[in-house]
Coordinates of C-alpha atoms and ligand atoms in Angstrom, one line a residue:
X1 CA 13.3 -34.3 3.8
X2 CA 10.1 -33.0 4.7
X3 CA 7.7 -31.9 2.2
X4 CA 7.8 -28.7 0.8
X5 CA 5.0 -26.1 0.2
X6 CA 5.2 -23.7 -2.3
X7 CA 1.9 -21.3 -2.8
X8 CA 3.7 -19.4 -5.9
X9 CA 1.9 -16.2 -6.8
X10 CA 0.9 -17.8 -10.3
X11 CA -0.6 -20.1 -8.0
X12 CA -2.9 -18.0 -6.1
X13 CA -6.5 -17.9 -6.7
X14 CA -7.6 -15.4 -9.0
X15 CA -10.4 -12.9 -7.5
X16 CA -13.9 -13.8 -9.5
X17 CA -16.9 -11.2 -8.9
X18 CA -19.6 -12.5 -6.5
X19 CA -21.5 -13.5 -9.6
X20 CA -18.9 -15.5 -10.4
X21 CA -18.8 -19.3 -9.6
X22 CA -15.3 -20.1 -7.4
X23 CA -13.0 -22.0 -9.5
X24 CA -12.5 -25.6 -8.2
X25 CA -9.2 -26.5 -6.3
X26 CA -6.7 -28.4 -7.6
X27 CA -3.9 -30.3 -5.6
X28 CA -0.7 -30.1 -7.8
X29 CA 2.4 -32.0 -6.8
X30 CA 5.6 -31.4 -8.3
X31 CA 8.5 -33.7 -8.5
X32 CA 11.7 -33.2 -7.8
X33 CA 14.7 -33.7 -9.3
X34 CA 13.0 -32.9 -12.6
X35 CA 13.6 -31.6 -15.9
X36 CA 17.2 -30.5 -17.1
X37 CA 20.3 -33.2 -16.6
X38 CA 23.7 -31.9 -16.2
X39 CA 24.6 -33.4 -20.1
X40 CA 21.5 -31.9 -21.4
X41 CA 22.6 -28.5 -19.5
X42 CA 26.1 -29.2 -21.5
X43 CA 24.6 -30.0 -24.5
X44 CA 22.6 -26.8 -25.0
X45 CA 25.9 -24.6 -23.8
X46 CA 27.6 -26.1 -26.2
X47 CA 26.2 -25.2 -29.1
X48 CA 25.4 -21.6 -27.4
X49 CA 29.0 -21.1 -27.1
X50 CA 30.0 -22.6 -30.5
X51 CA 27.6 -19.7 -32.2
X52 CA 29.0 -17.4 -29.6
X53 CA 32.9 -18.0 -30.4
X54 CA 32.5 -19.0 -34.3
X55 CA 28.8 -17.2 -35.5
X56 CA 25.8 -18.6 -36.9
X57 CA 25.4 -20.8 -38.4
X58 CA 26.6 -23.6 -36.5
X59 CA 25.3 -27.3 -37.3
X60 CA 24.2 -30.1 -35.0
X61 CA 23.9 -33.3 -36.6
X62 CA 20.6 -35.0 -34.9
X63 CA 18.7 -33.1 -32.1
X64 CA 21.2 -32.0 -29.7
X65 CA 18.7 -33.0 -27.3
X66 CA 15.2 -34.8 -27.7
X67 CA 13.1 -31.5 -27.0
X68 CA 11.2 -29.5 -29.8
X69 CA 11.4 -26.1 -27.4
X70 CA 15.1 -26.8 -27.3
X71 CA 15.4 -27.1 -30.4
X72 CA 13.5 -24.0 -31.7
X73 CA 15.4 -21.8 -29.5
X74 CA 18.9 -22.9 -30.7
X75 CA 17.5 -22.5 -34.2
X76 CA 16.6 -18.8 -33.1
X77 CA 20.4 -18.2 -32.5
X78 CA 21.3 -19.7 -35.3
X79 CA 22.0 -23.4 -35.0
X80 CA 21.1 -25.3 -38.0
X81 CA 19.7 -29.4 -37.7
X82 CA 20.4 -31.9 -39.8
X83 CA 20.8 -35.4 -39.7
X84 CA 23.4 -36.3 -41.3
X85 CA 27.0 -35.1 -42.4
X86 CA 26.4 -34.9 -45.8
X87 CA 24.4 -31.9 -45.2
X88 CA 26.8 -30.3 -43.8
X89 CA 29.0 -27.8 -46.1
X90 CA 32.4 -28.0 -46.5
X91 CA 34.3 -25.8 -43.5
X92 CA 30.9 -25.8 -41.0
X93 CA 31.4 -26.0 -37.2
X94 CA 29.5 -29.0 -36.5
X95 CA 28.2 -30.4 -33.0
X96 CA 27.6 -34.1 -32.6
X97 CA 24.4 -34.3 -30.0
X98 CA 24.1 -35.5 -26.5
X99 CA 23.0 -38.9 -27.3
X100 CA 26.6 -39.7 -28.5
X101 CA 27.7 -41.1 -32.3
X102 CA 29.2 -44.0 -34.1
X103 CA 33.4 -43.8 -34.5
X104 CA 32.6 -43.9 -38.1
X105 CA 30.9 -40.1 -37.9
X106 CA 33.8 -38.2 -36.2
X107 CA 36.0 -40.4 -38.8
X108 CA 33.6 -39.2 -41.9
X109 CA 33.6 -35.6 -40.4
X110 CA 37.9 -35.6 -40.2
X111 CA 37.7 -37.0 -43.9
X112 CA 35.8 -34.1 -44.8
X113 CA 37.6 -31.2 -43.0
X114 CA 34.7 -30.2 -40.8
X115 CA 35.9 -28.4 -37.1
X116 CA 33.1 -31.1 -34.9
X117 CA 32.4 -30.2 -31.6
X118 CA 31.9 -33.8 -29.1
X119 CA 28.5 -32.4 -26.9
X120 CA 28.1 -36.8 -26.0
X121 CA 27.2 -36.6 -22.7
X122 CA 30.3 -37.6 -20.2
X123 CA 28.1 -40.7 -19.0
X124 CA 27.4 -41.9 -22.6
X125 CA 31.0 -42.0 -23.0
X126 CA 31.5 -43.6 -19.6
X127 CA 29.4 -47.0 -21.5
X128 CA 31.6 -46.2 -24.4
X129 CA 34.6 -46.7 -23.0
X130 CA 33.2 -49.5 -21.0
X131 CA 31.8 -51.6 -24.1
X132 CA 35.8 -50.5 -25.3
X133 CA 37.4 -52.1 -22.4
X134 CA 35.3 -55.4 -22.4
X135 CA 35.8 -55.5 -26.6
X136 CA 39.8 -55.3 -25.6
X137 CA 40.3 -54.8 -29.3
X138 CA 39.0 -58.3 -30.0
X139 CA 42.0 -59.8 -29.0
X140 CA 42.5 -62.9 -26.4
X141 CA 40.8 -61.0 -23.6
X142 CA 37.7 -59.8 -25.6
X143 CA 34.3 -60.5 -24.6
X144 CA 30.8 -60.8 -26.9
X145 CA 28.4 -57.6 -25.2
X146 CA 25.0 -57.9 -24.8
X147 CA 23.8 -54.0 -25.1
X148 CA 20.2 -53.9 -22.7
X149 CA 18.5 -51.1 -24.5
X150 CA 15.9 -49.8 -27.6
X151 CA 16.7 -50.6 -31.2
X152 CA 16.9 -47.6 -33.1
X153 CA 17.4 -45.1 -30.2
X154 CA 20.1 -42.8 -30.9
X155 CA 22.5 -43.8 -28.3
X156 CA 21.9 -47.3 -28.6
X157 CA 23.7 -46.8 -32.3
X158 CA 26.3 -44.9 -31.1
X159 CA 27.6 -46.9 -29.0
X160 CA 27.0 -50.1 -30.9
X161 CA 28.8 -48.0 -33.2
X162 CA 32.0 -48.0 -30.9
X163 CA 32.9 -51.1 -32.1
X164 CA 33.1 -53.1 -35.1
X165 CA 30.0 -54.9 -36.8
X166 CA 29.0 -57.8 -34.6
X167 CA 30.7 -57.2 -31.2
X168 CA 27.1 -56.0 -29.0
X169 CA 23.9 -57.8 -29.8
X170 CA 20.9 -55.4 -28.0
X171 CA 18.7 -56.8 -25.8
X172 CA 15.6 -54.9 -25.9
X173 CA 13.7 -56.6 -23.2
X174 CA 13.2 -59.7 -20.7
X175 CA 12.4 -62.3 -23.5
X176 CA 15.6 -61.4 -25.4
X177 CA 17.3 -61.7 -22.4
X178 CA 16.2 -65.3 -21.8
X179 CA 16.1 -66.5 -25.3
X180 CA 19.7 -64.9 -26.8
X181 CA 22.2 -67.8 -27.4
X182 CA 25.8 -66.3 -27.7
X183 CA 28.4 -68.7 -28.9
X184 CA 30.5 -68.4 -26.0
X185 CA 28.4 -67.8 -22.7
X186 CA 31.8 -67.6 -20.3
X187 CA 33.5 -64.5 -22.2
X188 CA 30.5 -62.2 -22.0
X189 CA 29.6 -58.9 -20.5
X190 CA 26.6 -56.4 -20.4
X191 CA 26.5 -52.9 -20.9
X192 CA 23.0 -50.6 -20.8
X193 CA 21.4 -47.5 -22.3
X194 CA 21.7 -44.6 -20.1
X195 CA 17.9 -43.7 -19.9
X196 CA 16.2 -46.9 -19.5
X197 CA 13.7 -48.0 -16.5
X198 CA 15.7 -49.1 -13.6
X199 CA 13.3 -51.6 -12.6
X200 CA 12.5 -53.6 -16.0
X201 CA 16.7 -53.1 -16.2
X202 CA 17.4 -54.8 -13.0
X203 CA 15.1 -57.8 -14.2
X204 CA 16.8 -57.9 -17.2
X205 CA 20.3 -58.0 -15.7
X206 CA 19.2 -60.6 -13.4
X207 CA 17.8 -63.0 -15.8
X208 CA 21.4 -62.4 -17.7
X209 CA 23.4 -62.9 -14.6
X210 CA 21.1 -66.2 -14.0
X211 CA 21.8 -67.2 -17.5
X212 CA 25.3 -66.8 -17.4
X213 CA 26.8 -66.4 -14.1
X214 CA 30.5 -65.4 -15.5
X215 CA 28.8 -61.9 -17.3
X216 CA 31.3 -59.2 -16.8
X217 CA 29.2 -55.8 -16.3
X218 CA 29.2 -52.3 -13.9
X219 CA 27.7 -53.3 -10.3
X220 CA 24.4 -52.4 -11.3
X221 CA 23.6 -51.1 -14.3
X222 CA 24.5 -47.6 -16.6
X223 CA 21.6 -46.2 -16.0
X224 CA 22.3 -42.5 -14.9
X225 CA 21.6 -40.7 -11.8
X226 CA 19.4 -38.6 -13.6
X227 CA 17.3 -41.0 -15.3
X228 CA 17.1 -42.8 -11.2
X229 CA 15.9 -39.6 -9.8
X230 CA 13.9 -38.6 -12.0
X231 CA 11.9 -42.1 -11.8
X232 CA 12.5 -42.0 -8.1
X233 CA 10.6 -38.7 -7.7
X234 CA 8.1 -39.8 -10.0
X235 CA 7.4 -42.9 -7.8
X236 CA 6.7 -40.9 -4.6
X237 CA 4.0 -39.0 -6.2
X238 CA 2.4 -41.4 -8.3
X239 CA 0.3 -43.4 -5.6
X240 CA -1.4 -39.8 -4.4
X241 CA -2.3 -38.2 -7.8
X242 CA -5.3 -39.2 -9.5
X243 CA -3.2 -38.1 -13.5
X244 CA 0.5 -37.2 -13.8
X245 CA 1.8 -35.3 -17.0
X246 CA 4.9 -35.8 -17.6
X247 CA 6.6 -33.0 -19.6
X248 CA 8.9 -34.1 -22.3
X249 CA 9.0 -35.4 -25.8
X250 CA 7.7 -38.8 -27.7
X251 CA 11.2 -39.3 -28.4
X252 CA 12.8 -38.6 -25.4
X253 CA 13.1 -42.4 -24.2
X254 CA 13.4 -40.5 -20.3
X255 CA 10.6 -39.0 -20.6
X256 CA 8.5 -42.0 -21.7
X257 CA 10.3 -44.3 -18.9
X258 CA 8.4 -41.5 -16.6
X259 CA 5.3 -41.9 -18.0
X260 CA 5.8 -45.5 -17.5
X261 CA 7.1 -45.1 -14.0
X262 CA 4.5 -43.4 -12.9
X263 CA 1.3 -45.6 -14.0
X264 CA 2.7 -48.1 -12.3
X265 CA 3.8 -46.8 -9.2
X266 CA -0.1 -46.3 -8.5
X267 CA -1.1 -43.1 -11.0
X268 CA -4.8 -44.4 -13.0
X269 CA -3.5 -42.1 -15.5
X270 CA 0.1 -41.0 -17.0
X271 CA 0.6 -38.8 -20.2
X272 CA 2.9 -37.3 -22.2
X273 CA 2.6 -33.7 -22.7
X274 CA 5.3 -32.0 -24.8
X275 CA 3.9 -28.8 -23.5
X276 CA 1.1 -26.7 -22.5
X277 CA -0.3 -26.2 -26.2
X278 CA -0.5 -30.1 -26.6
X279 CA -2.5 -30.2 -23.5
X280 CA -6.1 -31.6 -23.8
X281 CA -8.0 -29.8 -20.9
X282 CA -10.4 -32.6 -20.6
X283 CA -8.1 -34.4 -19.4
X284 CA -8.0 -32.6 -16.4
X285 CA -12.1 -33.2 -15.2
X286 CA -12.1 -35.2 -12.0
X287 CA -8.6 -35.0 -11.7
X288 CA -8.3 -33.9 -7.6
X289 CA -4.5 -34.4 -7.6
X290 CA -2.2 -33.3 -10.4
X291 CA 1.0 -35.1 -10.3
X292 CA 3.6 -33.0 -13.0
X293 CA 7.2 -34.1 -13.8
X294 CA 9.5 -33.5 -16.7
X295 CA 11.8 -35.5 -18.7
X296 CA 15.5 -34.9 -18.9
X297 CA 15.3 -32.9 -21.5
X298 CA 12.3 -30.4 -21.0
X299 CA 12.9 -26.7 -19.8
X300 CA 11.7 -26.1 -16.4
X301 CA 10.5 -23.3 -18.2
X302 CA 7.7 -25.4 -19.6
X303 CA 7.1 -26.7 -16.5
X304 CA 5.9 -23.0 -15.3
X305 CA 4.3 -22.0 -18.2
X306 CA 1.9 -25.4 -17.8
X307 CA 1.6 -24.2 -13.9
X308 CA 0.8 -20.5 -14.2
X309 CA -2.2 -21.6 -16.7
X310 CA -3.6 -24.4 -14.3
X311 CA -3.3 -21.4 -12.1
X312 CA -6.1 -19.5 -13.9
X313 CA -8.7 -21.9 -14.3
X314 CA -8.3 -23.6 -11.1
X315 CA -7.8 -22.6 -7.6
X316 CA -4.3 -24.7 -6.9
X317 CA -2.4 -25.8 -4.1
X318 CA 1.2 -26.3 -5.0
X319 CA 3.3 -28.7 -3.0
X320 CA 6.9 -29.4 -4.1
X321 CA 8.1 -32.7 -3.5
X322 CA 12.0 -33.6 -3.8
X323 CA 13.8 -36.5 -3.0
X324 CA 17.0 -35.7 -3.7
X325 CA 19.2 -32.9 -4.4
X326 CA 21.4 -32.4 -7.6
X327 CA 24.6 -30.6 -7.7
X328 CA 26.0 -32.3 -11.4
X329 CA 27.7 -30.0 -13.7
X330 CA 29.7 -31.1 -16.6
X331 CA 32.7 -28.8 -17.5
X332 CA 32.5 -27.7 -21.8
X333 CA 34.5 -30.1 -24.3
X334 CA 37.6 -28.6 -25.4
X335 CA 38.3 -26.9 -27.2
X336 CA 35.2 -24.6 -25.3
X337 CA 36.4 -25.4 -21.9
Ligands
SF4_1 S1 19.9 -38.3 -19.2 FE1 21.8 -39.0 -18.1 S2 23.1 -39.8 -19.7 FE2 21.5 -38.6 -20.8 S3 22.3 -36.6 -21.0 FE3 21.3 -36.6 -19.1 S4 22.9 -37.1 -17.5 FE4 23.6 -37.7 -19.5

């Protein structure tokens, strides 16, 4: 698709006085797809709706997403974070977040009486019932899952958590890949995090399918088409911007793949910016070419606000870049739907 050039009215330069120095142009190239996934989208209407059809307060164990601004704003309406169940009172609506859970929280929360509300995203639960089918309740059929993905991250747990203690090892990164030793190497299959880098993945999975040529696993890898566009778009701006900032959070493992992505498609310089306030200006001297993305889970509404104030201290040229459109919607989880 050709490229697309957008000269917003934010964008324009603002009129200085003769005395006035001209501000200095700035190139700024936004990639597209960004921002917003269809189970982020989800995830936020689902806890909108919950406070719509039960009132505040409703509770979300976890972020619902891994964005502060998101965050804040549900809080406004009346959603209440926590981390765990135990914080929740007795008779609560409850939402479990995007990233998906353990079996043993939806268990703990049916002990308890509390009316939970599934926001996993429909692609999480896609691995979940993958890593469910290769398990094949650990019966003659059941093969030992190497989980490619980060210790600790949120959905990496939940859906270790789908089956019992013992069943995934996680692989974290090439190394582990060539040094794990399972104890059966022809009953095995792979599963991945949704979010990860799709190139340091597809090494992974090769050294794996090298290793052990009978590994059971999806045709390439889990990774989302989200999480590929978004690294996709990022990758055809890189090489022609001199700094990218990538809009998102430190804990939004999509959002750090982009930074990632992007430094070494070609950008001298990728950072993290979780939003205009965190931005250090300085970065910006000798930067010709702006490159800006944003992570799955960042409003495109921070995207703008960062924009319209490059806007008035530079004279910018905005040029939209997209590689490919999205037209992903996930229908509400019952009983919202
Ligand atoms: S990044 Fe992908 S897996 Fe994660 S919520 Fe968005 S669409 Fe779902």
């Amino acid at each position: 698709m050709p490229d697309q050039m957008i000269q917003t009215s934010d964008s324009a330069p603002v009129a200085t006085s003769p005395a006035e120095a001209p501000m200095r142009s700035l190139k700024v190239l936004l990639a597209g797809p960004r921002g917003f996934c269809a189970g982020v989208d989800r995830a936020i209407r689902v806890v909108e709706e919950a406070i719509r059809r039960y009132g505040a307060p409703v509770y979300v164990r976890h972020e619902i997403v891994h964005n502060r601004t998101v965050v804040e704003e549900l809080e406004a309406q009346g959603a209440i974070f926590v981390e765990e169940l135990d914080e929740v009172p007795a008779d609560a609506h409850v939402v479990f977040s995007a990233h998906g859970v353990p079996k043993t929280v939806p268990a703990e929360a049916e002990r308890r009486n509390l009316l939970y509300l599934d926001a996993t995203c429909p692609l999480v639960s896609k691995v979940h019932r993958e890593a469910e089918r290769h398990f094949a309740d650990g019966g003659p059929e059941s093969r030992h899952i190497l989980m490619i993905g980060h210790a600790g991250h949120p959905e990496v747990v939940g859906t270790m958590g789908q089956l019992p203690a013992g069943a995934v090892t996680l692989i974290n990164d090439a190394e582990e890949a060539r040094t794990v030793q399972p104890a059966d190497p022809a009953r095995l299959a792979f599963i991945t995090q949704t979010t990860l880098s799709v190139d340091d993945t597809a090494e992974i999975v090769e050294i794996l399918r090298r290793r052990f040529p009978l590994i059971e696993g999806p045709k390439r890898e889990d990774i989302c088409y989200a999480t590929t566009n978004r690294q996709e778009a990022v990758k055809a701006i890189a090489p022609g911007c001199d700094l990218v900032i990538v809009i998102g959070s430190p804990n939004s493992s999509n959002s750090q793949r982009l930074r990632e992505v992007a430094e070494r498609s070609g950008a001298p310089r990728a950072l993290l910016v979780p939003r205009l306030s965190n931005l250090d200006w300085s970065v910006l001297e000798g930067v010709n070419t702006l490159g800006i993305t944003a992570g799955a889970s960042a409003p495109e509404a921070l995207v703008q606000e960062m924009v319209t104030a490059l806007a008035k201290h530079f004279s910018l040229e905005i040029e939209e870049r997209t590689v490919k459109e999205e037209n992903v919607t996930f229908r509400l989880p019952a009983p919202l739907g």
